[in-house]
Tab-separated table of C-alpha atoms in Angstrom:
chain	number	residue	atom	x	y	z
A	1	ILE	CA	-11.308	7.251	1.902
A	2	ASN	CA	-10.136	10.940	0.728
A	3	VAL	CA	-11.150	12.346	4.095
A	4	ILE	CA	-9.182	9.677	5.942
A	5	THR	CA	-6.195	9.802	3.628
A	6	PHE	CA	-6.066	13.652	4.404
A	7	PHE	CA	-6.365	13.545	8.070
A	8	LYS	CA	-3.691	10.840	8.339
A	9	LEU	CA	-0.924	12.444	5.833
A	10	ILE	CA	-1.190	16.221	6.747
A	11	PRO	CA	0.208	15.648	10.323
A	12	ILE	CA	2.899	13.435	8.941
A	13	LEU	CA	3.904	16.097	6.625
A	14	VAL	CA	3.675	18.691	9.138
A	15	LEU	CA	6.076	16.757	11.249
A	16	VAL	CA	8.606	16.471	8.621
A	17	LEU	CA	8.630	20.045	7.949
A	18	LEU	CA	9.137	20.792	11.487
A	19	ALA	CA	11.825	18.471	11.600
A	20	LEU	CA	13.973	19.858	8.534
A	21	PRO	CA	15.895	22.406	10.729
A	22	HIS	CA	16.989	19.759	12.928
A	23	LEU	CA	18.861	17.775	9.904
A	24	THR	CA	22.481	17.408	10.300
A	25	PRO	CA	25.262	16.216	7.698
A	26	GLU	CA	25.776	13.280	10.117
A	27	GLY	CA	22.419	12.574	10.678
A	28	VAL	CA	21.380	12.476	6.882
A	29	LEU	CA	24.697	10.409	5.906
A	30	PRO	CA	25.629	8.579	9.211
A	31	SER	CA	29.021	6.758	9.255
A	32	ASP	CA	27.844	3.870	11.159
A	33	LEU	CA	25.294	2.308	9.093
A	34	PRO	CA	23.834	-1.176	10.110
A	35	SER	CA	25.403	-4.449	8.730
A	36	PHE	CA	23.816	-6.438	6.078
A	37	ASP	CA	22.909	-9.224	8.662
A	38	ASP	CA	21.171	-6.995	11.143
A	39	MET	CA	19.034	-5.419	8.117
A	40	SER	CA	18.227	-8.708	6.548
A	41	GLY	CA	16.353	-10.122	9.286
A	42	LEU	CA	14.077	-7.293	9.189
A	43	VAL	CA	13.268	-7.443	5.365
A	44	LEU	CA	9.888	-9.052	5.557
A	45	LEU	CA	8.531	-6.472	8.231
A	46	ILE	CA	9.805	-3.548	6.416
A	47	LEU	CA	8.289	-4.757	3.091
A	48	TYR	CA	4.992	-4.961	4.836
A	49	ALA	CA	4.747	-1.431	4.638
A	50	PHE	CA	4.965	-1.472	0.941
A	51	VAL	CA	2.973	-4.504	0.079
A	52	GLY	CA	-0.914	-4.527	-0.473
A	53	PHE	CA	-0.815	-2.405	-3.765
A	54	GLU	CA	-2.201	-5.072	-5.818
A	55	GLY	CA	-5.554	-4.578	-3.911
A	56	ALA	CA	-6.166	-1.678	-6.237
A	57	LEU	CA	-6.753	-4.311	-9.095
A	58	VAL	CA	-9.872	-5.709	-7.431
A	59	THR	CA	-11.707	-2.672	-8.044
A	60	ALA	CA	-10.256	-2.560	-11.924
A	61	GLY	CA	-13.579	-3.724	-13.475
A	62	GLU	CA	-15.332	-0.652	-11.941
A	63	THR	CA	-12.333	2.028	-13.097
A	64	LYS	CA	-12.837	4.060	-15.842
A	65	ASN	CA	-10.062	3.643	-18.571
A	66	PRO	CA	-8.079	0.914	-16.106
A	67	LYS	CA	-5.424	0.491	-18.763
A	68	LYS	CA	-4.130	4.023	-17.993
A	69	THR	CA	-5.479	4.714	-14.669
A	70	ILE	CA	-4.412	1.635	-12.749
A	71	PRO	CA	-0.595	1.646	-13.858
A	72	ARG	CA	-0.216	5.039	-13.011
A	73	ALA	CA	-1.944	4.920	-9.765
A	74	LEU	CA	0.162	1.728	-8.799
A	75	ILE	CA	3.265	3.688	-9.813
A	76	CYS	CA	2.571	6.976	-8.328
A	77	GLY	CA	1.060	5.141	-4.999
A	78	VAL	CA	4.536	3.449	-4.654
A	79	LEU	CA	6.579	6.576	-5.295
A	80	VAL	CA	4.914	8.525	-2.795
A	81	ILE	CA	4.746	5.835	-0.064
A	82	THR	CA	8.314	5.472	-0.324
A	83	ALA	CA	8.993	9.241	-0.196
A	84	ILE	CA	7.040	9.675	2.946
A	85	TYR	CA	8.538	6.726	4.786
A	86	PHE	CA	12.146	7.818	3.701
A	87	SER	CA	11.198	11.406	4.808
A	88	VAL	CA	9.805	10.324	8.234
A	89	ALA	CA	12.766	7.919	9.043
A	90	MET	CA	15.365	10.602	7.967
A	91	THR	CA	13.856	13.256	10.185
A	92	TYR	CA	13.294	10.895	12.789
A	93	ALA	CA	16.989	9.817	12.936
A	94	ASN	CA	17.831	13.421	13.421
A	95	VAL	CA	15.183	14.572	15.946
A	96	VAL	CA	15.164	11.537	18.375
A	97	THR	CA	19.048	11.141	18.972
A	98	ASN	CA	18.658	8.955	22.235
A	99	GLY	CA	17.224	5.898	20.049
A	100	GLY	CA	13.647	6.495	21.229
A	101	GLY	CA	11.197	4.078	22.562
A	102	ASP	CA	8.545	1.804	21.421
A	103	THR	CA	6.435	4.786	20.092
A	104	PRO	CA	8.671	6.437	17.614
A	105	LEU	CA	6.577	8.864	15.751
A	106	VAL	CA	4.767	9.823	19.336
A	107	ASP	CA	8.215	10.561	20.618
A	108	MET	CA	9.165	12.556	17.544
A	109	GLY	CA	5.931	14.770	17.818
A	110	GLU	CA	6.459	15.254	21.574
A	111	ILE	CA	9.966	16.658	21.003
A	112	LEU	CA	8.780	19.084	18.006
A	113	MET	CA	5.701	19.974	19.503
A	114	GLY	CA	5.436	19.096	22.952
A	115	PRO	CA	2.768	16.884	24.636
A	116	ILE	CA	0.150	18.037	22.054
A	117	GLY	CA	1.990	16.505	19.398
A	118	GLY	CA	2.088	13.069	20.885
A	119	VAL	CA	-1.490	13.293	21.098
A	120	ILE	CA	-1.715	14.437	17.340
A	121	ILE	CA	0.264	11.485	16.290
A	122	ILE	CA	-2.016	9.180	18.268
A	123	ILE	CA	-4.844	10.479	16.550
A	124	THR	CA	-3.212	10.417	13.103
A	125	ALA	CA	-2.397	6.782	13.912
A	126	ILE	CA	-6.109	5.996	14.511
A	127	PHE	CA	-7.067	7.427	11.231
A	128	SER	CA	-4.359	5.405	9.445
A	129	ILE	CA	-5.557	2.342	10.951
A	130	LEU	CA	-9.168	3.493	9.973
A	131	GLY	CA	-8.184	3.869	6.449
A	132	ASN	CA	-6.066	0.572	6.256
A	133	ALA	CA	-9.174	-1.214	7.657
A	134	THR	CA	-11.625	0.551	5.238
A	135	SER	CA	-9.476	-0.439	2.025
A	136	ILE	CA	-9.271	-3.837	3.508
A	137	VAL	CA	-13.286	-3.892	4.094
A	138	ILE	CA	-13.606	-3.014	0.240
A	139	ALA	CA	-11.375	-5.360	-1.268
A	140	ALA	CA	-10.888	-8.311	0.691
A	141	PRO	CA	-14.704	-9.589	0.973
A	142	ARG	CA	-14.824	-9.013	-2.853
A	143	MET	CA	-12.190	-11.619	-3.233
A	144	THR	CA	-13.780	-14.253	-1.143
A	145	PHE	CA	-17.264	-13.137	-2.946
A	146	ALA	CA	-15.605	-13.871	-6.275
A	147	MET	CA	-14.253	-17.190	-5.113
A	148	ALA	CA	-17.566	-18.323	-3.970
A	149	GLU	CA	-18.835	-17.328	-7.576
A	150	GLU	CA	-16.581	-19.573	-9.039
A	151	GLY	CA	-17.241	-22.273	-6.620
A	152	THR	CA	-13.772	-22.342	-4.868
A	153	LEU	CA	-15.435	-21.434	-1.556
A	154	PRO	CA	-18.590	-22.385	-0.268
A	155	LYS	CA	-21.896	-20.265	-1.569
A	156	TRP	CA	-22.400	-19.063	1.863
A	157	PHE	CA	-19.524	-16.418	1.016
A	158	GLY	CA	-21.371	-15.346	-1.994
A	159	LYS	CA	-24.578	-13.871	-0.377
A	160	VAL	CA	-25.144	-10.440	-1.165
A	161	HIS	CA	-27.057	-8.055	1.013
A	162	GLU	CA	-30.632	-7.003	-0.481
A	163	GLU	CA	-30.632	-3.566	0.233
A	164	TYR	CA	-26.811	-2.725	0.018
A	165	HIS	CA	-25.801	-5.048	-2.634
A	166	THR	CA	-22.653	-5.758	-0.726
A	167	PRO	CA	-21.059	-9.341	-0.095
A	168	ALA	CA	-22.551	-9.251	3.423
A	169	ASN	CA	-21.383	-12.842	4.696
A	170	SER	CA	-18.049	-12.421	3.356
A	171	ILE	CA	-17.738	-9.048	5.110
A	172	ILE	CA	-19.080	-10.726	8.462
A	173	PHE	CA	-16.541	-13.532	8.143
A	174	LEU	CA	-13.594	-11.565	7.551
A	175	GLY	CA	-14.358	-8.818	10.351
A	176	VAL	CA	-14.875	-11.287	12.756
A	177	LEU	CA	-11.523	-12.960	11.908
A	178	SER	CA	-9.832	-9.751	11.716
A	179	PHE	CA	-11.031	-8.784	15.187
A	180	VAL	CA	-10.023	-12.082	16.708
A	181	LEU	CA	-6.427	-11.482	15.151
A	182	ALA	CA	-6.341	-8.065	16.344
A	183	ILE	CA	-6.881	-8.856	19.842
A	184	SER	CA	-4.653	-11.728	19.873
A	185	GLY	CA	-1.472	-9.410	20.459
A	186	THR	CA	0.437	-11.296	17.702
A	187	PHE	CA	0.700	-8.123	15.168
A	188	ILE	CA	4.405	-8.512	14.291
A	189	TYR	CA	4.431	-12.076	13.814
A	190	LEU	CA	1.051	-11.951	11.691
A	191	ALA	CA	2.506	-9.084	9.574
A	192	ILE	CA	5.838	-11.088	8.898
A	193	ALA	CA	3.484	-14.063	7.744
A	194	SER	CA	1.403	-11.816	5.569
A	195	THR	CA	4.460	-10.517	3.696
A	196	LEU	CA	5.866	-13.889	3.328
A	197	ALA	CA	2.805	-15.187	1.636
A	198	ARG	CA	2.649	-12.210	-0.677
A	199	MET	CA	6.248	-12.654	-1.519
A	200	ILE	CA	5.678	-16.182	-2.545
A	201	ALA	CA	2.482	-15.189	-4.622
A	202	TYR	CA	4.419	-12.244	-6.242
A	203	ALA	CA	7.439	-14.640	-7.063
A	204	ILE	CA	4.688	-17.057	-8.668
A	205	CYS	CA	3.367	-14.216	-10.693
A	206	MET	CA	6.688	-13.330	-11.962
A	207	LEU	CA	7.347	-17.051	-13.308
A	208	SER	CA	3.965	-17.200	-14.831
A	209	LEU	CA	4.323	-14.046	-17.040
A	210	PRO	CA	5.897	-15.766	-19.828
A	211	ASN	CA	3.169	-18.275	-19.988
A	212	ILE	CA	0.417	-16.027	-19.579
A	213	ARG	CA	1.841	-13.887	-22.430
A	214	LYS	CA	2.025	-17.024	-24.687
A	215	LYS	CA	-1.564	-18.082	-23.899
A	216	ALA	CA	-2.967	-14.569	-24.236
A	217	ASP	CA	-5.515	-13.475	-26.879
A	218	ALA	CA	-4.912	-10.354	-29.431
A	219	GLU	CA	-7.418	-8.365	-27.598
A	220	THR	CA	-5.499	-8.895	-24.069
A	221	LEU	CA	-2.110	-8.083	-25.354
A	222	ALA	CA	-3.457	-5.050	-26.804
A	223	ASN	CA	-4.883	-3.951	-23.469
A	224	ALA	CA	-1.948	-4.889	-21.516
A	225	THR	CA	0.523	-2.471	-20.226
A	226	LYS	CA	3.963	-2.862	-21.454
A	227	LEU	CA	6.982	-2.553	-19.175
A	228	PRO	CA	10.230	-1.365	-20.453
A	229	GLY	CA	13.015	-3.830	-20.541
A	230	GLY	CA	10.977	-6.756	-21.365
A	231	TYR	CA	11.398	-9.136	-18.621
A	232	LEU	CA	13.969	-7.234	-16.727
A	233	ILE	CA	11.745	-5.676	-14.010
A	234	PRO	CA	9.803	-9.037	-13.335
A	235	GLY	CA	13.139	-10.758	-13.078
A	236	ILE	CA	14.462	-8.335	-10.511
A	237	ALA	CA	11.284	-8.554	-8.682
A	238	PHE	CA	11.384	-12.273	-8.601
A	239	VAL	CA	15.054	-12.119	-7.070
A	240	VAL	CA	13.866	-9.537	-4.440
A	241	CYS	CA	11.214	-12.010	-3.665
A	242	LEU	CA	13.326	-14.964	-3.335
A	243	PHE	CA	15.562	-12.858	-1.171
A	244	ALA	CA	12.838	-11.841	1.163
A	245	ILE	CA	11.484	-15.393	1.485
A	246	SER	CA	15.023	-16.788	2.401
A	247	GLN	CA	14.974	-14.269	5.368
A	248	SER	CA	11.705	-15.998	6.819
A	249	THR	CA	11.753	-17.646	10.271
A	250	ILE	CA	9.982	-20.958	11.081
A	251	GLN	CA	7.529	-19.211	13.181
A	252	SER	CA	6.409	-17.017	10.389
A	253	TRP	CA	6.018	-19.976	8.063
A	254	GLN	CA	3.766	-21.800	11.085
A	255	TYR	CA	1.576	-18.688	10.815
A	256	MET	CA	1.127	-19.042	7.178
A	257	ILE	CA	0.751	-22.618	7.051
A	258	SER	CA	-2.172	-22.369	9.745
A	259	PHE	CA	-4.073	-19.844	7.461
A	260	ILE	CA	-3.641	-22.087	4.304
A	261	ALA	CA	-4.922	-24.947	6.391
A	262	LEU	CA	-7.844	-22.982	7.192
A	263	GLY	CA	-8.479	-22.086	3.605
A	264	GLY	CA	-7.804	-25.725	2.499
A	265	VAL	CA	-10.723	-26.841	4.967
A	266	LEU	CA	-13.028	-24.289	3.467
A	267	TYR	CA	-12.219	-25.447	-0.129
A	268	PHE	CA	-12.434	-29.261	0.292
A	269	ALA	CA	-15.490	-28.900	2.290
A	270	ASN	CA	-17.022	-26.839	-0.562
A	271	LYS	CA	-16.103	-29.376	-2.966
A	272	THR	CA	-17.134	-32.345	-1.013
A	273	THR	CA	-20.634	-30.641	-0.884
A	274	PHE	CA	-20.541	-29.621	-4.417
A	275	LYS	CA	-19.952	-33.246	-5.298
A	276	SER	CA	-22.701	-34.532	-3.053
A	277	ASN	CA	-25.315	-31.974	-4.434
Protein backbone atom coordinates (compact mmCIF):
# COMPACT_ATOMS: atom_id res chain seq x y z
CA ILE A 1 0.00 0.00 0.00
CA ASN A 2 2.91 2.37 0.75
CA VAL A 3 4.31 1.78 -2.76
CA ILE A 4 0.90 2.43 -4.33
CA THR A 5 0.51 5.61 -2.28
CA PHE A 6 3.96 6.80 -3.42
CA PHE A 7 3.23 6.27 -7.12
CA LYS A 8 -0.16 8.00 -6.97
CA LEU A 9 0.93 11.01 -4.89
CA ILE A 10 4.32 11.93 -6.40
CA PRO A 11 2.98 12.67 -9.93
CA ILE A 12 0.19 14.82 -8.45
CA LEU A 13 2.68 16.78 -6.32
CA VAL A 14 4.96 17.26 -9.35
CA LEU A 15 1.95 18.49 -11.33
CA VAL A 16 1.13 21.03 -8.62
CA LEU A 17 4.75 22.25 -8.47
CA LEU A 18 4.89 22.69 -12.26
CA ALA A 19 1.65 24.67 -12.10
CA LEU A 20 2.85 27.14 -9.45
CA PRO A 21 4.38 29.60 -12.00
CA HIS A 22 0.95 29.79 -13.68
CA LEU A 23 -0.78 31.14 -10.55
CA THR A 24 -2.30 34.60 -10.89
CA PRO A 25 -4.07 36.79 -8.30
CA GLU A 26 -7.33 36.51 -10.24
CA GLY A 27 -6.98 32.74 -10.47
CA VAL A 28 -6.24 32.32 -6.76
CA LEU A 29 -8.95 34.75 -5.62
CA PRO A 30 -11.54 34.83 -8.43
CA SER A 31 -14.16 37.57 -8.33
CA ASP A 32 -16.95 35.49 -9.89
CA LEU A 33 -17.40 32.75 -7.31
CA PRO A 34 -20.14 30.15 -7.91
CA SER A 35 -23.40 30.75 -6.09
CA PHE A 36 -24.43 28.78 -3.01
CA ASP A 37 -27.24 27.08 -4.94
CA ASP A 38 -24.80 25.90 -7.63
CA MET A 39 -22.46 24.40 -5.04
CA SER A 40 -25.05 22.88 -2.70
CA GLY A 41 -26.20 20.39 -5.33
CA LEU A 42 -22.65 18.98 -5.50
CA VAL A 43 -22.13 18.60 -1.75
CA LEU A 44 -22.55 14.81 -1.60
CA LEU A 45 -20.30 14.25 -4.61
CA ILE A 46 -17.62 16.57 -3.16
CA LEU A 47 -17.78 14.87 0.24
CA TYR A 48 -17.23 11.49 -1.44
CA ALA A 49 -13.58 12.47 -1.82
CA PHE A 50 -13.22 12.87 1.96
CA VAL A 51 -15.29 10.01 3.42
CA GLY A 52 -13.97 6.57 4.25
CA PHE A 53 -11.56 7.65 6.97
CA GLU A 54 -13.47 5.49 9.45
CA GLY A 55 -12.08 2.44 7.62
CA ALA A 56 -8.86 2.94 9.58
CA LEU A 57 -10.76 1.89 12.71
CA VAL A 58 -11.44 -1.58 11.30
CA THR A 59 -7.85 -2.67 11.88
CA ALA A 60 -7.46 -0.74 15.16
CA GLY A 61 -7.32 -4.00 17.09
CA GLU A 62 -4.15 -4.94 15.19
CA THR A 63 -2.51 -1.51 15.72
CA LYS A 64 0.17 -0.73 18.28
CA ASN A 65 -0.97 1.88 20.80
CA PRO A 66 -4.26 2.62 18.96
CA LYS A 67 -5.27 5.33 21.47
CA LYS A 68 -2.53 7.60 20.09
CA THR A 69 -1.96 6.14 16.64
CA ILE A 70 -5.53 6.08 15.30
CA PRO A 71 -6.55 9.69 16.18
CA ARG A 72 -3.23 11.00 14.86
CA ALA A 73 -3.60 9.01 11.64
CA LEU A 74 -7.20 10.17 11.12
CA ILE A 75 -6.47 13.86 11.70
CA CYS A 76 -3.24 13.90 9.68
CA GLY A 77 -4.86 11.93 6.87
CA VAL A 78 -7.80 14.32 6.54
CA LEU A 79 -5.53 17.39 6.67
CA VAL A 80 -3.12 16.02 4.05
CA ILE A 81 -5.94 14.98 1.72
CA THR A 82 -7.61 18.39 2.10
CA ALA A 83 -4.32 20.15 1.29
CA ILE A 84 -3.77 17.99 -1.80
CA TYR A 85 -7.30 18.52 -3.15
CA PHE A 86 -7.08 22.26 -2.49
CA SER A 87 -3.71 22.51 -4.26
CA VAL A 88 -4.90 20.52 -7.27
CA ALA A 89 -8.13 22.51 -7.60
CA MET A 90 -6.38 25.87 -7.26
CA THR A 91 -3.63 25.09 -9.77
CA TYR A 92 -6.11 23.53 -12.22
CA ALA A 93 -8.22 26.70 -12.19
CA ASN A 94 -5.11 28.71 -13.13
CA VAL A 95 -3.68 26.33 -15.75
CA VAL A 96 -6.82 25.18 -17.59
CA THR A 97 -8.50 28.48 -18.34
CA ASN A 98 -10.95 27.29 -21.01
CA GLY A 99 -13.11 25.23 -18.65
CA GLY A 100 -11.48 21.91 -19.53
CA GLY A 101 -13.21 18.68 -20.45
CA ASP A 102 -14.27 15.45 -18.80
CA THR A 103 -10.67 14.56 -17.84
CA PRO A 104 -9.44 17.60 -15.87
CA LEU A 105 -6.15 16.23 -14.52
CA VAL A 106 -5.24 14.69 -17.88
CA ASP A 107 -5.90 18.05 -19.55
CA MET A 108 -3.75 19.77 -16.93
CA GLY A 109 -0.94 17.24 -17.39
CA GLU A 110 -0.94 17.69 -21.17
CA ILE A 111 -0.79 21.48 -20.86
CA LEU A 112 2.14 21.38 -18.42
CA MET A 113 4.13 18.42 -19.80
CA GLY A 114 2.75 17.69 -23.25
CA PRO A 115 1.23 14.34 -24.35
CA ILE A 116 3.48 12.40 -21.94
CA GLY A 117 1.89 14.34 -19.09
CA GLY A 118 -1.53 12.95 -19.94
CA VAL A 119 -0.13 9.41 -20.02
CA ILE A 120 1.53 9.88 -16.61
CA ILE A 121 -1.74 11.10 -15.08
CA ILE A 122 -3.64 8.13 -16.53
CA ILE A 123 -1.08 5.73 -15.02
CA THR A 124 -1.37 7.64 -11.73
CA ALA A 125 -5.15 7.22 -11.85
CA ILE A 126 -4.67 3.46 -12.26
CA PHE A 127 -2.48 3.37 -9.14
CA SER A 128 -5.05 5.49 -7.29
CA ILE A 129 -7.87 3.11 -8.18
CA LEU A 130 -5.67 0.15 -7.25
CA GLY A 131 -4.87 1.72 -3.88
CA ASN A 132 -8.52 2.44 -3.17
CA ALA A 133 -9.52 -1.08 -4.17
CA THR A 134 -6.75 -2.55 -2.00
CA SER A 135 -7.90 -0.65 1.07
CA ILE A 136 -11.49 -1.75 0.46
CA VAL A 137 -10.43 -5.39 0.04
CA ILE A 138 -8.64 -5.18 3.40
CA ALA A 139 -11.41 -3.44 5.36
CA ALA A 140 -14.80 -4.36 3.87
CA PRO A 141 -14.58 -8.19 4.02
CA ARG A 142 -13.56 -7.98 7.66
CA MET A 143 -16.76 -6.10 8.44
CA THR A 144 -18.98 -8.73 6.80
CA PHE A 145 -16.86 -11.40 8.49
CA ALA A 146 -17.43 -9.77 11.90
CA MET A 147 -21.16 -9.50 11.20
CA ALA A 148 -21.24 -13.21 10.36
CA GLU A 149 -19.38 -13.98 13.58
CA GLU A 150 -22.02 -12.18 15.66
CA GLY A 151 -24.90 -13.76 13.74
CA THR A 152 -26.05 -10.69 11.79
CA LEU A 153 -25.12 -12.19 8.40
CA PRO A 154 -25.13 -15.86 7.31
CA LYS A 155 -22.21 -17.97 8.52
CA TRP A 156 -21.10 -18.37 4.90
CA PHE A 157 -19.56 -14.89 5.12
CA GLY A 158 -17.48 -15.98 8.10
CA LYS A 159 -15.60 -18.79 6.33
CA VAL A 160 -11.83 -18.39 6.72
CA HIS A 161 -9.29 -19.58 4.13
CA GLU A 162 -7.33 -22.50 5.58
CA GLU A 163 -3.94 -21.38 4.22
CA TYR A 164 -4.10 -17.57 4.22
CA HIS A 165 -6.47 -17.15 7.21
CA THR A 166 -8.46 -14.47 5.38
CA PRO A 167 -12.28 -14.11 5.15
CA ALA A 168 -12.40 -15.89 1.80
CA ASN A 169 -16.15 -15.94 1.13
CA SER A 170 -16.57 -12.31 2.14
CA ILE A 171 -13.77 -11.31 -0.24
CA ILE A 172 -15.36 -13.29 -3.09
CA PHE A 173 -18.84 -11.86 -2.50
CA LEU A 174 -17.70 -8.24 -2.26
CA GLY A 175 -15.32 -8.68 -5.19
CA VAL A 176 -18.07 -9.96 -7.49
CA LEU A 177 -20.50 -7.27 -6.28
CA SER A 178 -17.89 -4.55 -6.84
CA PHE A 179 -17.15 -5.84 -10.35
CA VAL A 180 -20.84 -5.81 -11.30
CA LEU A 181 -21.26 -2.27 -9.98
CA ALA A 182 -18.05 -1.11 -11.70
CA ILE A 183 -19.22 -2.21 -15.15
CA SER A 184 -22.73 -0.82 -14.63
CA GLY A 185 -21.57 2.69 -15.55
CA THR A 186 -23.36 4.33 -12.63
CA PHE A 187 -20.34 5.54 -10.65
CA ILE A 188 -21.61 9.09 -10.04
CA TYR A 189 -24.93 7.88 -8.65
CA LEU A 190 -23.29 5.15 -6.58
CA ALA A 191 -20.78 7.64 -5.15
CA ILE A 192 -23.58 10.01 -4.14
CA ALA A 193 -25.65 7.16 -2.64
CA SER A 194 -22.60 5.91 -0.76
CA THR A 195 -21.93 9.37 0.66
CA LEU A 196 -25.60 9.77 1.61
CA ALA A 197 -25.51 6.49 3.54
CA ARG A 198 -22.33 7.58 5.31
CA MET A 199 -23.79 10.97 6.23
CA ILE A 200 -26.79 9.24 7.82
CA ALA A 201 -24.48 6.87 9.71
CA TYR A 202 -22.24 9.74 10.82
CA ALA A 203 -25.25 11.74 12.05
CA ILE A 204 -26.52 8.75 14.06
CA CYS A 205 -23.05 8.33 15.58
CA MET A 206 -22.99 11.99 16.62
CA LEU A 207 -26.39 11.65 18.29
CA SER A 208 -25.29 8.47 20.04
CA LEU A 209 -22.19 9.95 21.68
CA PRO A 210 -23.88 11.21 24.89
CA ASN A 211 -25.57 7.84 25.44
CA ILE A 212 -22.36 5.94 24.67
CA ARG A 213 -20.44 8.10 27.12
CA LYS A 214 -23.12 7.57 29.77
CA LYS A 215 -23.02 3.77 29.43
CA ALA A 216 -19.24 3.42 29.04
CA ASP A 217 -17.29 1.87 31.88
CA ALA A 218 -14.25 3.45 33.52
CA GLU A 219 -11.73 1.56 31.36
CA THR A 220 -13.44 2.64 28.13
CA LEU A 221 -13.54 6.27 29.23
CA ALA A 222 -9.87 6.13 30.21
CA ASN A 223 -8.89 4.80 26.78
CA ALA A 224 -11.13 7.22 24.86
CA THR A 225 -9.71 10.17 22.94
CA LYS A 226 -11.11 13.41 24.35
CA LEU A 227 -11.93 16.18 21.88
CA PRO A 228 -11.52 19.85 22.84
CA GLY A 229 -14.77 21.74 23.30
CA GLY A 230 -16.81 18.82 24.56
CA TYR A 231 -19.72 18.18 22.21
CA LEU A 232 -19.00 21.25 20.05
CA ILE A 233 -17.16 19.36 17.29
CA PRO A 234 -19.72 16.49 17.16
CA GLY A 235 -22.47 19.14 17.09
CA ILE A 236 -20.92 20.91 14.10
CA ALA A 237 -20.41 17.55 12.38
CA PHE A 238 -24.07 16.67 12.96
CA VAL A 239 -25.23 19.93 11.36
CA VAL A 240 -22.93 19.36 8.36
CA CYS A 241 -24.32 15.83 7.95
CA LEU A 242 -27.91 17.10 8.06
CA PHE A 243 -27.10 19.74 5.43
CA ALA A 244 -25.48 17.15 3.16
CA ILE A 245 -28.46 14.80 3.57
CA SER A 246 -30.85 17.63 2.69
CA GLN A 247 -29.06 18.08 -0.66
CA SER A 248 -29.70 14.48 -1.78
CA THR A 249 -31.94 13.53 -4.68
CA ILE A 250 -34.67 10.91 -5.02
CA GLN A 251 -32.37 8.83 -7.23
CA SER A 252 -29.63 8.68 -4.61
CA TRP A 253 -32.19 7.53 -2.03
CA GLN A 254 -33.38 4.84 -4.45
CA TYR A 255 -29.85 3.47 -4.87
CA MET A 256 -29.24 3.51 -1.13
CA ILE A 257 -32.56 1.83 -0.31
CA SER A 258 -31.86 -0.91 -2.86
CA PHE A 259 -28.62 -1.80 -1.03
CA ILE A 260 -30.40 -1.65 2.32
CA ALA A 261 -32.98 -4.05 0.89
CA LEU A 262 -30.21 -6.45 -0.19
CA GLY A 263 -28.71 -6.33 3.29
CA GLY A 264 -32.16 -6.79 4.81
CA VAL A 265 -32.78 -9.92 2.76
CA LEU A 266 -29.49 -11.43 3.93
CA TYR A 267 -30.19 -10.42 7.53
CA PHE A 268 -33.70 -11.85 7.76
CA ALA A 269 -32.74 -14.97 5.78
CA ASN A 270 -30.00 -15.59 8.31
CA LYS A 271 -32.37 -15.01 11.25
CA THR A 272 -34.90 -17.44 9.79
CA THR A 273 -32.22 -20.10 9.27
CA PHE A 274 -30.86 -19.51 12.77
CA LYS A 275 -34.29 -19.99 14.36
CA SER A 276 -34.99 -23.15 12.35
CA ASN A 277 -31.70 -24.65 13.48
